[in-house]
Short mmCIF file of C-alpha atoms and ligand atoms in Angstrom, two decimals:
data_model
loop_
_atom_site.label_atom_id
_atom_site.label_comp_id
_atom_site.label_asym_id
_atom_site.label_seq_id
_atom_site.Cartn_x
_atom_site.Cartn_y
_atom_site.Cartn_z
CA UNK A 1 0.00 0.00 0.00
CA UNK A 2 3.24 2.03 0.45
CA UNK A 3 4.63 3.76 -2.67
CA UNK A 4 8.45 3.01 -2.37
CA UNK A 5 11.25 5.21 -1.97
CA UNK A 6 12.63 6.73 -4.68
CA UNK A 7 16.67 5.50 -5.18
CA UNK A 8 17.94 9.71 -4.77
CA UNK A 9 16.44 11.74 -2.23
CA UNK A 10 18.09 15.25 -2.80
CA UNK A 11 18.46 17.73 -0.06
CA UNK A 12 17.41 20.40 -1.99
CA UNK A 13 19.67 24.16 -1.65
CA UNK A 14 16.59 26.88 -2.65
CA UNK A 15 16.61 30.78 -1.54
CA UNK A 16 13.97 32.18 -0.24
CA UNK A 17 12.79 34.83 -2.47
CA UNK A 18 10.82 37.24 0.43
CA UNK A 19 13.90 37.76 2.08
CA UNK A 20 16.93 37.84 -0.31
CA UNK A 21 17.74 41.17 -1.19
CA UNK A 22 19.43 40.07 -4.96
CA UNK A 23 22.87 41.87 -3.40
CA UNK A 24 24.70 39.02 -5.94
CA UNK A 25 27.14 38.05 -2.93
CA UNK A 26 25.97 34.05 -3.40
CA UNK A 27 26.41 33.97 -7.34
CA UNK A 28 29.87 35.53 -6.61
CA UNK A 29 30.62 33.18 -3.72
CA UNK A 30 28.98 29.10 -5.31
CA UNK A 31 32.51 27.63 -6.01
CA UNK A 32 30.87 25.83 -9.36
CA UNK A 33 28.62 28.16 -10.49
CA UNK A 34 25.19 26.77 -9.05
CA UNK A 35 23.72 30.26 -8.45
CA UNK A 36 22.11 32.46 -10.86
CA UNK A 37 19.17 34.91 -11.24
CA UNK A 38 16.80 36.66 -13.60
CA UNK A 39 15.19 40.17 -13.25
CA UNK A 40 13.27 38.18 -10.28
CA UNK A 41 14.71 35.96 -8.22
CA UNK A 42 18.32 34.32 -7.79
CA UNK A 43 18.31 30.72 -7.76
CA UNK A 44 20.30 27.38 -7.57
CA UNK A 45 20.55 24.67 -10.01
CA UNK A 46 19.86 21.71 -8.28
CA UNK A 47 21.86 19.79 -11.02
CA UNK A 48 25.30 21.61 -10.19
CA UNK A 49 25.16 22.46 -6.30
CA UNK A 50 26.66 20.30 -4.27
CA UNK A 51 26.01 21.88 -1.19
CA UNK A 52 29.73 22.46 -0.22
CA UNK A 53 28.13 25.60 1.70
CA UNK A 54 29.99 28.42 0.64
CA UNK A 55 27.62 30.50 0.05
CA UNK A 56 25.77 30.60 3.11
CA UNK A 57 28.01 32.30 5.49
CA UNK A 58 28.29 35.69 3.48
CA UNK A 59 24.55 35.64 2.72
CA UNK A 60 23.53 38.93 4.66
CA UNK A 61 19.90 38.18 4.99
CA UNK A 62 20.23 34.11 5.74
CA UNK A 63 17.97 33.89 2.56
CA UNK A 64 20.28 31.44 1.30
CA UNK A 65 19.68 28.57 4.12
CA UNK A 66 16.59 27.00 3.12
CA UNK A 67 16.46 23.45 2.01
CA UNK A 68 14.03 20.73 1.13
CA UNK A 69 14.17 17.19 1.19
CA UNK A 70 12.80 16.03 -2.77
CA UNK A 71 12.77 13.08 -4.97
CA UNK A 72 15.82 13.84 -6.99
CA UNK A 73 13.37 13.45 -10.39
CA UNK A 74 11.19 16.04 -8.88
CA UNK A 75 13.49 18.41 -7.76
CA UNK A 76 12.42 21.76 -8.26
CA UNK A 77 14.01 23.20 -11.66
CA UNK A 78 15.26 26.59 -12.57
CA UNK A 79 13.18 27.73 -14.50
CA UNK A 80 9.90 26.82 -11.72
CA UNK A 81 12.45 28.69 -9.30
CA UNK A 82 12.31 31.80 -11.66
CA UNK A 83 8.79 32.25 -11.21
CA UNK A 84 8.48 32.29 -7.09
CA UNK A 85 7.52 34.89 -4.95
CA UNK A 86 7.58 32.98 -1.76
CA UNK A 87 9.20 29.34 -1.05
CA UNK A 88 6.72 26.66 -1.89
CA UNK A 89 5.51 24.88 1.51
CA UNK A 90 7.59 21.39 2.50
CA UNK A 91 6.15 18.36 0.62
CA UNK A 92 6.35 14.88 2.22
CA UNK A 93 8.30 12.42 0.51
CA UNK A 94 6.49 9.11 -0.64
CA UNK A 95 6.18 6.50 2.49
CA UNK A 96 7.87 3.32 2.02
CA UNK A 97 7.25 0.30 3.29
CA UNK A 98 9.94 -0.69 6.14
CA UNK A 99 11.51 -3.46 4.40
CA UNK A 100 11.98 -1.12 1.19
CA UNK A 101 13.35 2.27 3.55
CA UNK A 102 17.02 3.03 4.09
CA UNK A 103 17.95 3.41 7.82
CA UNK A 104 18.01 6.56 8.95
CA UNK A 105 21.94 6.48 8.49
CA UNK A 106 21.56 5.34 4.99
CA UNK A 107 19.46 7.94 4.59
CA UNK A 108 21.51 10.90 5.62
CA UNK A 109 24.67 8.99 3.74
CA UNK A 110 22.25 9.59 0.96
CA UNK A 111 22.04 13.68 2.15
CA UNK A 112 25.35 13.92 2.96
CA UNK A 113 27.25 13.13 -0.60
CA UNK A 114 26.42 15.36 -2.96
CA UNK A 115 28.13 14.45 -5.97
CA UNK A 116 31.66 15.99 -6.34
CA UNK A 117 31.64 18.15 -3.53
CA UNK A 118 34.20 20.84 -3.59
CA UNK A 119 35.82 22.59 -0.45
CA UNK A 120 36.19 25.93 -0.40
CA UNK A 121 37.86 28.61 1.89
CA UNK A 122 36.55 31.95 2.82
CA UNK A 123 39.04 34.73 2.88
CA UNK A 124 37.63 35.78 6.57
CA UNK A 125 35.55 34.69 9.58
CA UNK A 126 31.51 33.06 8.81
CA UNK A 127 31.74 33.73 12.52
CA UNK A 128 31.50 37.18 14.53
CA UNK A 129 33.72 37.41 17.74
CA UNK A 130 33.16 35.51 20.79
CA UNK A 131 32.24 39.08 22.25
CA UNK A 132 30.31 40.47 19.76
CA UNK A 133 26.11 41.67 20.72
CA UNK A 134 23.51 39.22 19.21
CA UNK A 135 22.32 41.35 15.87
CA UNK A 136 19.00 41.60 15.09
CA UNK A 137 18.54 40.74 11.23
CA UNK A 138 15.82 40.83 8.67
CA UNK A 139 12.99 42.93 10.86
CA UNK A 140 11.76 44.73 7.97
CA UNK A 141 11.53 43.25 4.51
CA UNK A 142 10.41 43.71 1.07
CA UNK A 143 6.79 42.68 2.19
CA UNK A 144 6.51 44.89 5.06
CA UNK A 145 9.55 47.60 4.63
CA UNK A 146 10.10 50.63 7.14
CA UNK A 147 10.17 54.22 6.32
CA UNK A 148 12.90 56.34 7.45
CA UNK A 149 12.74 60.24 7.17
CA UNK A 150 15.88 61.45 5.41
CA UNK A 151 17.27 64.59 8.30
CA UNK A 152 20.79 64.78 6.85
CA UNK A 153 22.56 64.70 3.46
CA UNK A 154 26.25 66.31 2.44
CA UNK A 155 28.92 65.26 0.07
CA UNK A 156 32.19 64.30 2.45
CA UNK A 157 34.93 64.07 -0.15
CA UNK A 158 35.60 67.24 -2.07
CA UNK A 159 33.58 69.42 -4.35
CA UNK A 160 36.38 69.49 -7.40
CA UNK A 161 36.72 66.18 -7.47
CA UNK A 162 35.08 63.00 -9.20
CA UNK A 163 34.48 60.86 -6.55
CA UNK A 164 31.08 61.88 -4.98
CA UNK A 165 30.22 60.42 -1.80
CA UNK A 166 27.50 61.48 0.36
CA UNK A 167 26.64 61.55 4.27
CA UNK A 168 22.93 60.27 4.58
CA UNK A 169 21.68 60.66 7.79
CA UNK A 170 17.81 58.72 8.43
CA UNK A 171 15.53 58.95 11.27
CA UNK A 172 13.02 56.09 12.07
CA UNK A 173 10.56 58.26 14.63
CA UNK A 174 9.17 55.89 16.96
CA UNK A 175 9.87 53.04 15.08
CA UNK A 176 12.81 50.23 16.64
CA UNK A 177 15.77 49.96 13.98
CA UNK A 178 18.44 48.24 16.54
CA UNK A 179 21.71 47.90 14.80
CA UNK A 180 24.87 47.45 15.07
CA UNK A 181 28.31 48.58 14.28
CA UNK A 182 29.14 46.42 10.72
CA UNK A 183 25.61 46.06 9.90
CA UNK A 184 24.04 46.79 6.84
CA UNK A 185 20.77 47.99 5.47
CA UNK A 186 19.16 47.42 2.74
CA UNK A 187 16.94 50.77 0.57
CA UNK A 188 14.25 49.87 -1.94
CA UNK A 189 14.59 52.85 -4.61
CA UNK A 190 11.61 53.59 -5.95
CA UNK A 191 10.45 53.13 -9.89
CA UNK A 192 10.74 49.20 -11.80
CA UNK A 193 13.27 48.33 -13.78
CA UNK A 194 13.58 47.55 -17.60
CA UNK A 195 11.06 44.78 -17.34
CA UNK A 196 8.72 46.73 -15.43
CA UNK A 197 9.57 45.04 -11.90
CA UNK A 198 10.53 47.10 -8.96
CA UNK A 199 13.37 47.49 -8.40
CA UNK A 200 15.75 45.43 -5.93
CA UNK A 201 17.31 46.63 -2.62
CA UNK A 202 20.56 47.87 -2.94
CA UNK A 203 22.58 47.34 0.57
CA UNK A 204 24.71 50.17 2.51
CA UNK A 205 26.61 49.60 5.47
CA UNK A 206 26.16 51.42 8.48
CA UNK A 207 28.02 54.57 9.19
CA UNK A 208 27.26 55.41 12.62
CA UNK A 209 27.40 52.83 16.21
CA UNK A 210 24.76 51.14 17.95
CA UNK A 211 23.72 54.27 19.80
CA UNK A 212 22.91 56.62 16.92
CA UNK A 213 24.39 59.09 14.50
CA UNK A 214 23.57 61.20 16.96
CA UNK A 215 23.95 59.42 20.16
CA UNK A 216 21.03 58.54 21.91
CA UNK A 217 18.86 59.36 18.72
CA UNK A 218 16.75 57.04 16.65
CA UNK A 219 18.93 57.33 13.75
CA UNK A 220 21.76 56.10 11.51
CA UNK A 221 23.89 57.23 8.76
CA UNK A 222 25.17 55.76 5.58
CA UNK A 223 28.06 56.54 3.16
CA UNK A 224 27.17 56.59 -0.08
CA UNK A 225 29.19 57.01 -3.55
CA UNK A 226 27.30 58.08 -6.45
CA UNK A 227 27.82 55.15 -9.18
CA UNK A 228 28.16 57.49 -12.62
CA UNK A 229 30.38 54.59 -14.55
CA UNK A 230 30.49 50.81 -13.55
CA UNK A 231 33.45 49.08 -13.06
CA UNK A 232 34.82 48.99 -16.44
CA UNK A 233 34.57 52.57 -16.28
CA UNK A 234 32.24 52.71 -19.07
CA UNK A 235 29.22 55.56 -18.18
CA UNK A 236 26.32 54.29 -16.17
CA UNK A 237 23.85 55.88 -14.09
CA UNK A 238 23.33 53.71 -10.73
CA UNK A 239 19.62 53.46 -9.46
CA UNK A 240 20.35 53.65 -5.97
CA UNK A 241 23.42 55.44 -5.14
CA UNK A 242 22.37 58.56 -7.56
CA UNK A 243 18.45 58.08 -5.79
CA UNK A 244 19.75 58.20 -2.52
CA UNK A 245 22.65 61.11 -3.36
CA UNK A 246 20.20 63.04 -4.71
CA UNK A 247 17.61 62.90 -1.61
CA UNK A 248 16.37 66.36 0.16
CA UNK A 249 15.74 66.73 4.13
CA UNK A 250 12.73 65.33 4.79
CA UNK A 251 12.52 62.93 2.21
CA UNK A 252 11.52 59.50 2.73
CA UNK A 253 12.60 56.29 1.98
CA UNK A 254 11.70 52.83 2.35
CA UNK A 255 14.39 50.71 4.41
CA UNK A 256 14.67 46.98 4.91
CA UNK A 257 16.61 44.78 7.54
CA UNK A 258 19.13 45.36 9.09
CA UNK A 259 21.43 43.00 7.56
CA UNK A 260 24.63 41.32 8.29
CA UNK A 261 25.94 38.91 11.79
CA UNK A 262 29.49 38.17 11.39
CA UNK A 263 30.62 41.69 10.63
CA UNK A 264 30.57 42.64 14.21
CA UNK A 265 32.86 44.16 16.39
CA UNK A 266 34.13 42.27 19.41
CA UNK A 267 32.45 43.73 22.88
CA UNK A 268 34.92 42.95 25.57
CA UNK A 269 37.27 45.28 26.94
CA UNK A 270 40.67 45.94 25.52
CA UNK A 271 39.79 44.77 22.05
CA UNK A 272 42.10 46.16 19.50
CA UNK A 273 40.63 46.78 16.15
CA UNK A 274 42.75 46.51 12.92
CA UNK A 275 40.71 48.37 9.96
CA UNK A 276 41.67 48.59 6.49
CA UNK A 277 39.52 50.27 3.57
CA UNK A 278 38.88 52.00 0.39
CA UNK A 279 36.36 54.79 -0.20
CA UNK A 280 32.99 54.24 1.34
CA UNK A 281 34.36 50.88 2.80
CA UNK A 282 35.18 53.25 5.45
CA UNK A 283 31.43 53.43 6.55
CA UNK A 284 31.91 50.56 9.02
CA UNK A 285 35.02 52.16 10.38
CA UNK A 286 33.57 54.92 10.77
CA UNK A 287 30.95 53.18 13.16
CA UNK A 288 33.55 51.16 15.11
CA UNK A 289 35.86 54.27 15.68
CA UNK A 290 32.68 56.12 16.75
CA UNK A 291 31.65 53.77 19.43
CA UNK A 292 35.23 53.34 20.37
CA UNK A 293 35.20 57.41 20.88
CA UNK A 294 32.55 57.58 22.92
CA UNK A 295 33.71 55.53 25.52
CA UNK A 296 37.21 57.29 24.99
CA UNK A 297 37.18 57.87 29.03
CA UNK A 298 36.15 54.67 30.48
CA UNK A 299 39.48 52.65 29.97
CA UNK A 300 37.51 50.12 28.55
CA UNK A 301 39.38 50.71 24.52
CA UNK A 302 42.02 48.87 23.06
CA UNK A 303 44.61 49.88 20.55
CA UNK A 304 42.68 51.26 16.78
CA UNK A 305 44.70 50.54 13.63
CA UNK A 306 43.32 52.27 10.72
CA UNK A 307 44.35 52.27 7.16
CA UNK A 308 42.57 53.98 4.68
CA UNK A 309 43.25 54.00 0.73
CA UNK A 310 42.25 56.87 -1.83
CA UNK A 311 43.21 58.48 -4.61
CA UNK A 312 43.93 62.04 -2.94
CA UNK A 313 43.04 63.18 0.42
CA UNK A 314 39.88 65.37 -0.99
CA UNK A 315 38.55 61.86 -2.16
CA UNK A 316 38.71 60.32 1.45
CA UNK A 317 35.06 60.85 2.65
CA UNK A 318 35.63 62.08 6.07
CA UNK A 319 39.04 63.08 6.01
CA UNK A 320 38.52 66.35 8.32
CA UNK A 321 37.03 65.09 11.10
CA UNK A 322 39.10 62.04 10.80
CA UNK A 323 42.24 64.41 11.12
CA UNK A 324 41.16 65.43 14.32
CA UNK A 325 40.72 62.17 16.32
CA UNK A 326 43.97 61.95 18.75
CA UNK A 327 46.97 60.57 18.06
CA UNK A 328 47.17 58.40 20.89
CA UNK A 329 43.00 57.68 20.36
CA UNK A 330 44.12 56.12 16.74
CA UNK A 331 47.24 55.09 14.48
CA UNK A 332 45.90 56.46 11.30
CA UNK A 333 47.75 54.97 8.07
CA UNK A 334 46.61 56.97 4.99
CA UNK A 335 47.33 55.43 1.37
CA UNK A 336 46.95 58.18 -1.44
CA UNK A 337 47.65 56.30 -5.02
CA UNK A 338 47.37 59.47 -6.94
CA UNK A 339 48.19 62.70 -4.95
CA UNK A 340 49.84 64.57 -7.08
CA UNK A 341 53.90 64.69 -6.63
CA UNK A 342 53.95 61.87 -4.40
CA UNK A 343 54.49 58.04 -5.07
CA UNK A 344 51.70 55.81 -5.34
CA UNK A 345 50.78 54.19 -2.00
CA UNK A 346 48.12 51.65 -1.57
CA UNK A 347 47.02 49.99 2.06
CA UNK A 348 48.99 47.17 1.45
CA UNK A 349 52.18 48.98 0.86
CA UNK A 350 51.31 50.54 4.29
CA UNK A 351 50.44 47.66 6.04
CA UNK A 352 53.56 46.28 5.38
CA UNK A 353 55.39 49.66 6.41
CA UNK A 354 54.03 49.22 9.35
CA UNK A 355 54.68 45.43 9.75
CA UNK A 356 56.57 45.60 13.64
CA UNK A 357 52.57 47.50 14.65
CA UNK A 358 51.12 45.20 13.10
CA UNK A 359 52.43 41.91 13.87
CA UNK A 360 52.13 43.21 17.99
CA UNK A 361 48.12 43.18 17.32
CA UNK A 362 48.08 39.79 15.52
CA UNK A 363 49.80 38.04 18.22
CA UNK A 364 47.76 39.54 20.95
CA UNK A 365 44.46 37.22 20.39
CA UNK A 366 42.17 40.48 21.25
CA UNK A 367 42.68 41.56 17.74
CA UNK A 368 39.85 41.61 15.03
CA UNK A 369 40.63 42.82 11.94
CA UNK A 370 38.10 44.17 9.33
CA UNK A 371 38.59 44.80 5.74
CA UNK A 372 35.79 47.03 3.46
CA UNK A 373 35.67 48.62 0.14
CA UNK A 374 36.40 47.16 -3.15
CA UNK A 375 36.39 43.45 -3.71
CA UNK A 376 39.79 43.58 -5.49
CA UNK A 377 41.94 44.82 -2.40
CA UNK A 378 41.39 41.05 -0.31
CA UNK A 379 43.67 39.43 -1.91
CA UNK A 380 46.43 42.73 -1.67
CA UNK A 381 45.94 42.51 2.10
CA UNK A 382 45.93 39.23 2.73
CA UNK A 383 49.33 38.67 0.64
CA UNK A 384 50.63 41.87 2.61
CA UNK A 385 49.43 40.18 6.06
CA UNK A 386 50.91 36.65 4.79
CA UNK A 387 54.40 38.85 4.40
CA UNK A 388 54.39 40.30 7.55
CA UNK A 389 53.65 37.39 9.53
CA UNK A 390 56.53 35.59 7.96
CA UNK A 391 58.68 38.05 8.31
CA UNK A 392 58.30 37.36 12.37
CA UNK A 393 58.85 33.59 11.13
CA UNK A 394 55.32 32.82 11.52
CA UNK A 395 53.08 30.91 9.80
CA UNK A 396 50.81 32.55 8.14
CA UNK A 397 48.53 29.45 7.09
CA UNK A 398 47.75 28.71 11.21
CA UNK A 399 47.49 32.36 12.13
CA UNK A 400 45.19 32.60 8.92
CA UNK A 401 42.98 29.61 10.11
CA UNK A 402 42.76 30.75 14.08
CA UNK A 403 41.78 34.38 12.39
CA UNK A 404 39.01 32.86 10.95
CA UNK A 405 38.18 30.07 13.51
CA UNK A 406 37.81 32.86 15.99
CA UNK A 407 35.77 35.05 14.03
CA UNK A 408 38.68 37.83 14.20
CA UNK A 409 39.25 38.55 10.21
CA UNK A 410 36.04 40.05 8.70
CA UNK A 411 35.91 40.85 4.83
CA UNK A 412 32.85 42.91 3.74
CA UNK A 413 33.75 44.11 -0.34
CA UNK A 414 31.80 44.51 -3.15
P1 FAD B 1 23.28 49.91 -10.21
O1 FAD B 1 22.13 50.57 -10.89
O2 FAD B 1 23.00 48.65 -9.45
O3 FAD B 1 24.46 49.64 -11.19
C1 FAD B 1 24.79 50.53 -12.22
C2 FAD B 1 26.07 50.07 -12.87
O4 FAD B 1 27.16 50.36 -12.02
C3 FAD B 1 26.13 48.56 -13.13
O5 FAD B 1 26.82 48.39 -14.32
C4 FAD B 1 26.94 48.04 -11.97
O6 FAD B 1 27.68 46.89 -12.33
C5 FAD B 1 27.88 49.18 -11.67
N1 FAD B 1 28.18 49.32 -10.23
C6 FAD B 1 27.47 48.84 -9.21
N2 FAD B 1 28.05 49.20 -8.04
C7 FAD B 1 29.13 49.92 -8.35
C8 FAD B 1 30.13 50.54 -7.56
N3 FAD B 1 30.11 50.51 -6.19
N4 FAD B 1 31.11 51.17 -8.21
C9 FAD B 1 31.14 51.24 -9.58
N5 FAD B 1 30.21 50.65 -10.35
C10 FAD B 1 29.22 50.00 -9.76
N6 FAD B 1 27.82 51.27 -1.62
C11 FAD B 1 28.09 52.47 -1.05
O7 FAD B 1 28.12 53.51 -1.75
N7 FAD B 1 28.27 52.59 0.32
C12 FAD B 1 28.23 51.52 1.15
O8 FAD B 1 28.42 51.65 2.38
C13 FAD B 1 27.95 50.24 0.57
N8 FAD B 1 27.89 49.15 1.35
C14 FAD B 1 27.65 47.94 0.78
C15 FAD B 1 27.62 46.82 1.61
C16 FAD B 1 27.41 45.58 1.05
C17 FAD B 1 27.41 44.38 1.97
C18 FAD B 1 27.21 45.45 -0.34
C19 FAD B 1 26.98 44.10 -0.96
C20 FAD B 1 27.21 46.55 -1.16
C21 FAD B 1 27.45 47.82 -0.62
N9 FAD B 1 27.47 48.94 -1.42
C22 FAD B 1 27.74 50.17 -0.84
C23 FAD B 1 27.18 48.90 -2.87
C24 FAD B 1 25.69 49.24 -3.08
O9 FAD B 1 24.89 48.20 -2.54
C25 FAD B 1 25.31 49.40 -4.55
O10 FAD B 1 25.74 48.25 -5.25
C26 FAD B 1 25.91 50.63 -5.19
O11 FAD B 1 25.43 51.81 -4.53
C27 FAD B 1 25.47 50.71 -6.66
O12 FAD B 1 24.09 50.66 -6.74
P2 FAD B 1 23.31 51.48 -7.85
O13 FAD B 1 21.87 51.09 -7.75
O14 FAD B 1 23.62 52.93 -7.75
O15 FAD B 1 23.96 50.96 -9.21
#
C-alpha cells in the first residue's frame, strides 16, 4: 500500500525569495557556479550544487539557508524557481514500506554526498567574535519595509573632485531599527526596472554605532558614492546610489533589515581593532571608531589601527574630522595612489610599512581585523598580512585559520 522510496532523495539548496535582497554576494561566492538569477529571483541549479556551503556564510539576509528534502526526479528546476515569490511549503516524501526504507543512516549517507563536492575557503571569519552583541537581522523586509525620514545629506569628499560620496543621515521616529556597528541595510529605490519590476534593494553599510548618528537618537547614517560609470569605467547611471545622493531633508525612503551577523565588532574590553579600507568601505570604520570614541574615558578601549586607501586626500570621505581624532585615540595609516607629486601608495604597501605595529596586534588574540571597500583589495591585504607574519617567522597558514576560527578577520567588499 506504500509507494516506495525513490533510489535519490536530494536535499534540496533553494533561496527564499521574500527575504533575499538580490545583493549578488551568493552567485559571486557558489565555487561551481550553481547560483544564478533573472530580473526576479536568484536561484540554484539543483543539477550543479553540491552543497559544499559556501555561500551561506556571506549571505547577509540568511535567505540562502533553506532546504528541502525532494525526490531527486522532482526536484524543483530553474526555471519553476524563476517564477516564485515565496518558497513553496515542504512536501512529504512518498512513504515506504519498512523493508523497502534506508535506515536513517543510509538515509543521511544519501544527504550527505552530494556528488563531487568541492571545499572551499573563505578569505575571513563566517563567525562574529566571541564578544560580539547578538544582531537583530531581517525585521523589515520587502513585504513589510520601514520608512525612514531622510534629516541629513552632504557630500564628504571634495567638491572638485570626481568621486562623490555622500553623508545620509535617516531617522526612524518611533519606530525600533536596533543595529549594530558592521551592519548593513538594505533601501528599496523607488520606480521598476527595464522589465517593469521594482526594483531590488541595494545594501549600505552602516556609518554610525549602535547608539545613533547622533547618540542617543533614533537614527543612523550611511556613506554613499554616487555610481556614474560601472566598473569597467564605461558611463552608467546607478539606481540607488544617484536616488539616494540626490535625496532632500525630509525625504523618505523605504528601508529593509538590518542585515549582516558576522561583521561585528568584538564587545569585551581591551579589544584592538585593525581596519583597512577603500572609499565608502570606510562606513563601518567609521561606526567602530565612533563607538570606540565615545567611551574614549572609560578605559575600557584597546589599541585602533586604521588604514585607509584613496586616490587624494579630498577623495577620502571624512578626512577632516578624521584628522582630528587623537593621536594616541588612533594610528591612522593613509594610502593616497594618486596625490599629485607623491608616489603611489596603496594599504597594502602601508600595512607592510608598518609590519613591527602590526604583527604586535596579531599576536595579541584580542585583535579583530576588518577589511571594506572594493572586492579587489582582499587578496592585496591578505598577501601583505601573509608577508608580515613571515617576516616574524610565523606561519601565516595557522594564524590565517585561528583568524578565521575565531571570528577575528572580517571581509565585507563589493
Ligand atoms: P546599479 O544601478 O545597481 O548599477 C549601475 C552600474 O554600475 C552597473 O553596471 C553596476 O555593475 C555598476 N556598479 C554597481 N556598483 C558599483 C560601484 N560601487 N562602483 C562602480 N560601479 C558599480 N555602496 C556604497 O556607496 N556605500 C556603502 O556603504 C555600501 N555598502 C555595501 C555593503 C554591502 C554588503 C554590499 C553588498 C554593497 C554595498 N554597497 C555600498 C554597494 C551598493 O549596494 C550598490 O551596489 C551601489 O550603490 C550601486 O548601486 P546602484 O543602484 O547605484 O547601481
Amino acid at each position: 500500500m506504500n509507494a516506495p522510496l525513490p533510489a535519490q532523495v536530494l536535499k534540496q539548496h533553494l533561496i527564499d525569495p521574500e527575504i533575499c535582497i538580490r545583493c549578488n554576494t551568493c552567485e559571486e561566492t557558489c565555487p561551481v557556479d550553481a547560483i544564478t538569477h533573472d530580473s526576479n529571483n536568484y536561484v540554484v541549479d539543483p543539477d550543479i550544487c553540491n552543497g559544499c556551503m559556501a555561500c551561506v556564510p556571506p549571505c547577509p539576509t540568511g535567505s540562502i539557508d533553506n532546504w528541502r528534502l525532494m525526490v531527486r526526479s522532482e526536484a524543483y528546476s530553474v526555471q519553476e524557481q524563476f517564477g516564485w515569490e515565496e518558497l513553496p511549503k515542504e512536501k512529504a516524501l512518498p512513504v515506504v514500506d519498512d523493508a523497502a526504507a534506508p535506515s536513517s543512516d543510509e538515509a543521511s549517507d544519501v544527504l550527505a554526498q552530494p556528488a563531487a563536492q568541492t571545499t572551499f575557503t573563505l578569505p575571513g571569519a563566517s563567525v562574529p567574535p566571541w564578544s560580539a552583541a547578538h544582531p537583530y537581522v531581517n525585521l523589515y523586509t520587502h513585504k513589510a519595509p520601514m520608512t525612514a525620514t531622510v534629516v541629513g545629506n552632504y557630500r564628504v569628499t571634495g567638491a572638485d573632485t570626481e568621486s562623490d560620496i555622500h553623508h545620509i543621515v535617516l531617522d526612524f521616529g518611533e519606530l525600533p531599527f536596533p543595529v549594530l556597528e558592521g551592519q548593513s541595510i538594505g533601501i528599496l529605490p523607488p520606480g521598476v526596472d527595464a522589465q517593469g519590476r521594482p526594483h531590488h534593494a541595494r545594501q549600505y553599510s552602516l556609518a554610525s554605532p549602535r547608539d545613533g548618528e547622533r547618540a542617543g537618537y533614533n537614527n543612523l547614517s550611511l556613506t554613499v558614492k554616487r555610481v556614474t560609470e560601472d566598473h569597467g569605467g564605461v558611463a552608467a547611471h546607478g539606481v540607488c546610489s544617484n536616488y539616494l545622493c540626490d535625496l532632500a531633508k525630509n525625504d523618505t525612503v523605504q528601508v529593509i533589515g538590518p542585515f549582516g551577523h558576522t561583521f561585528l565588532m568584538p564587545n569585551h574590553p581591551r579589544a584592538n581593532l585593525i581596519m583597512i579600507c577603500t572609499g565608502t568601505g570606510s562606513a563601518p570604520m567609521r561606526a567602530m571608531t565612533e563607538r570606540y570614541r565615545r567611551r574614549i574615558d572609560t578605559g575600557e578601549n584597546g589599541k585602533l589601527m586604521l588604514f585607509f586607501g584613496a586616490r587624494t586626500e579630498r577623495e577620502l570621505p571624512y578626512f577632516g574630522p578624521l584628522m582630528k581624532l587623537p593621536r594616541d585615540f588612533i594610528d591612522i595609516n593613509l594610502a593616497l595612489s594618486r596625490e599629485p607629486g607623491q608616489p603611489k601608495r596603496y594599504v597594502q604597501d602601508l600595512i607592510r610599512d608598518r609590519a613591527g605595529q602590526v604583527r604586535e596586534l596579531l599576536a595579541d588574540r584580542n585583535t579583530c581585523i576588518y577589511v571594506c571597500g572594493l572586492k579587489g583589495m582582499e587578496v592585496g591585504v591578505l598577501d601583505a598580512l601573509r608577508d608580515v607574519t613571515m617576516q616574524g617567522g610565523q606561519d601565516w597558514s595557522i594564524l590565517h585559520d585561528m583568524l578565521r576560527r575565531e571570528g577575528r578577520l572580517h571581509f565585507e567588499t563589493y
